[in-house]
Amino acid sequence: MEKKFIITPKTERSVTVTVRIEKESHDRLEELVIKSGRSRNELINKAIKFALDNLEFEEEE
């Protein structure tokens, strides 16, 4: 039986973006990174997900 090396298309699970944040937010985030032992990336992703799942959007009148 012939062995095959099969490759399938890669699906994107994440994207890279660059954002600017206030220094105070950065400093608070770094404190949490140290306290929690979690990566900055993980904490930012959790915060964004929480915000998106819990926000209310109000249309201008």
Coordinates of N, CA and C in Angstrom, one line a residue:
M1 N 0.8 -1.2 0.0 CA 0.0 0.0 0.0 C 0.9 1.2 0.0
E2 N 0.6 2.2 -0.9 CA 1.3 3.4 -1.0 C 1.0 4.4 0.1
K3 N 2.0 4.9 0.8 CA 1.8 5.9 1.8 C 1.6 7.3 1.2
K4 N 0.7 8.1 1.7 CA 0.5 9.5 1.2 C 0.7 10.5 2.3
F5 N 1.3 11.6 2.0 CA 1.5 12.7 2.9 C 0.5 13.7 2.4
I6 N -0.6 13.8 3.2 CA -1.8 14.7 2.8 C -1.8 16.0 3.5
I7 N -1.9 17.1 2.8 CA -1.9 18.4 3.3 C -3.3 19.0 3.0
T8 N -3.9 19.6 4.1 CA -5.2 20.3 3.8 C -5.0 21.8 4.0
P9 N -5.9 22.6 3.5 CA -5.8 24.0 3.7 C -5.9 24.4 5.1
K10 N -5.0 25.4 5.5 CA -5.0 25.9 6.8 C -6.2 26.8 7.1
T11 N -6.8 26.7 8.2 CA -7.9 27.7 8.5 C -7.3 28.7 9.5
E12 N -7.7 29.9 9.3 CA -7.2 31.0 10.2 C -7.9 30.9 11.5
R13 N -7.2 30.9 12.6 CA -7.9 30.9 13.9 C -7.7 32.2 14.6
S14 N -6.7 33.0 14.2 CA -6.5 34.3 14.8 C -5.9 35.2 13.7
V15 N -5.9 36.5 14.0 CA -5.3 37.5 13.2 C -4.4 38.4 14.1
T16 N -3.5 39.0 13.4 CA -2.6 39.9 14.2 C -3.0 41.3 13.9
V17 N -3.2 42.1 15.0 CA -3.5 43.5 14.8 C -2.6 44.3 15.8
T18 N -2.5 45.6 15.4 CA -1.7 46.5 16.3 C -2.7 47.6 16.8
V19 N -2.6 47.8 18.1 CA -3.5 48.8 18.7 C -2.7 49.6 19.6
R20 N -3.1 50.9 19.9 CA -2.5 51.7 20.9 C -3.4 51.8 22.0
I21 N -2.8 51.6 23.3 CA -3.7 51.8 24.5 C -3.0 52.8 25.4
E22 N -3.9 53.3 26.3 CA -3.4 54.3 27.2 C -2.3 53.6 28.2
K23 N -1.4 54.4 28.6 CA -0.3 53.9 29.5 C -0.9 53.3 30.8
E24 N -1.9 54.0 31.3 CA -2.5 53.4 32.6 C -3.1 52.0 32.3
S25 N -3.8 51.9 31.2 CA -4.3 50.5 30.9 C -3.2 49.5 30.7
H26 N -2.1 49.9 30.1 CA -1.0 49.0 29.9 C -0.4 48.6 31.2
D27 N -0.2 49.6 32.1 CA 0.4 49.3 33.4 C -0.5 48.4 34.2
R28 N -1.8 48.6 34.2 CA -2.7 47.7 34.9 C -2.7 46.3 34.3
L29 N -2.6 46.2 33.0 CA -2.6 44.9 32.4 C -1.3 44.2 32.8
E30 N -0.2 44.9 32.8 CA 1.1 44.2 33.2 C 1.0 43.7 34.6
E31 N 0.4 44.5 35.5 CA 0.2 44.0 36.9 C -0.6 42.7 36.9
L32 N -1.6 42.6 36.1 CA -2.4 41.4 36.1 C -1.7 40.3 35.4
V33 N -0.9 40.5 34.4 CA 0.0 39.5 33.8 C 0.8 38.8 34.9
I34 N 1.5 39.7 35.7 CA 2.4 39.2 36.8 C 1.6 38.4 37.8
K35 N 0.4 38.9 38.3 CA -0.4 38.3 39.3 C -1.0 37.0 38.9
S36 N -1.4 37.0 37.6 CA -2.2 35.8 37.1 C -1.3 34.7 36.5
G37 N -0.1 35.1 36.1 CA 0.7 34.1 35.4 C 0.2 33.8 34.0
R38 N -0.7 34.6 33.5 CA -1.2 34.4 32.1 C -0.5 35.4 31.2
S39 N -0.6 35.1 29.9 CA 0.1 36.0 28.9 C -0.8 37.2 28.7
R40 N -0.1 38.3 28.3 CA -0.8 39.5 27.9 C -1.8 39.2 26.8
N41 N -1.4 38.5 25.8 CA -2.3 38.1 24.7 C -3.6 37.4 25.2
E42 N -3.4 36.5 26.2 CA -4.6 35.7 26.7 C -5.5 36.7 27.4
L43 N -5.0 37.6 28.3 CA -5.8 38.5 29.0 C -6.5 39.5 28.1
I44 N -5.8 40.0 27.1 CA -6.5 40.9 26.2 C -7.6 40.2 25.4
N45 N -7.4 39.0 25.0 CA -8.4 38.2 24.3 C -9.6 38.0 25.2
K46 N -9.4 37.7 26.4 CA -10.5 37.4 27.4 C -11.3 38.8 27.6
A47 N -10.6 39.9 27.7 CA -11.2 41.2 27.9 C -12.0 41.6 26.7
I48 N -11.5 41.4 25.5 CA -12.3 41.7 24.3 C -13.5 40.9 24.2
K49 N -13.3 39.6 24.4 CA -14.5 38.7 24.3 C -15.6 39.1 25.3
F50 N -15.2 39.3 26.6 CA -16.1 39.8 27.6 C -16.8 41.0 27.2
A51 N -16.1 42.0 26.7 CA -16.7 43.3 26.3 C -17.7 43.0 25.1
L52 N -17.3 42.3 24.1 CA -18.2 42.0 23.0 C -19.4 41.2 23.4
D53 N -19.3 40.3 24.3 CA -20.4 39.5 24.7 C -21.4 40.3 25.6
N54 N -20.9 41.3 26.3 CA -21.7 42.0 27.3 C -22.0 43.5 26.9
L55 N -21.7 43.9 25.7 CA -22.0 45.3 25.4 C -23.4 45.6 24.9
E56 N -23.9 46.8 25.1 CA -25.1 47.2 24.6 C -24.8 48.4 23.6
F57 N -25.3 48.3 22.4 CA -25.1 49.3 21.4 C -26.3 50.2 21.3
E58 N -26.1 51.5 21.5 CA -27.3 52.4 21.4 C -27.1 53.3 20.2
E59 N -28.1 53.3 19.3 CA -28.1 54.1 18.1 C -28.3 55.6 18.5
E60 N -27.7 56.5 17.8 CA -27.9 57.9 18.0 C -29.3 58.3 17.6
E61 N -29.9 59.2 18.3 CA -31.3 59.6 17.9 C -31.3 60.8 17.1

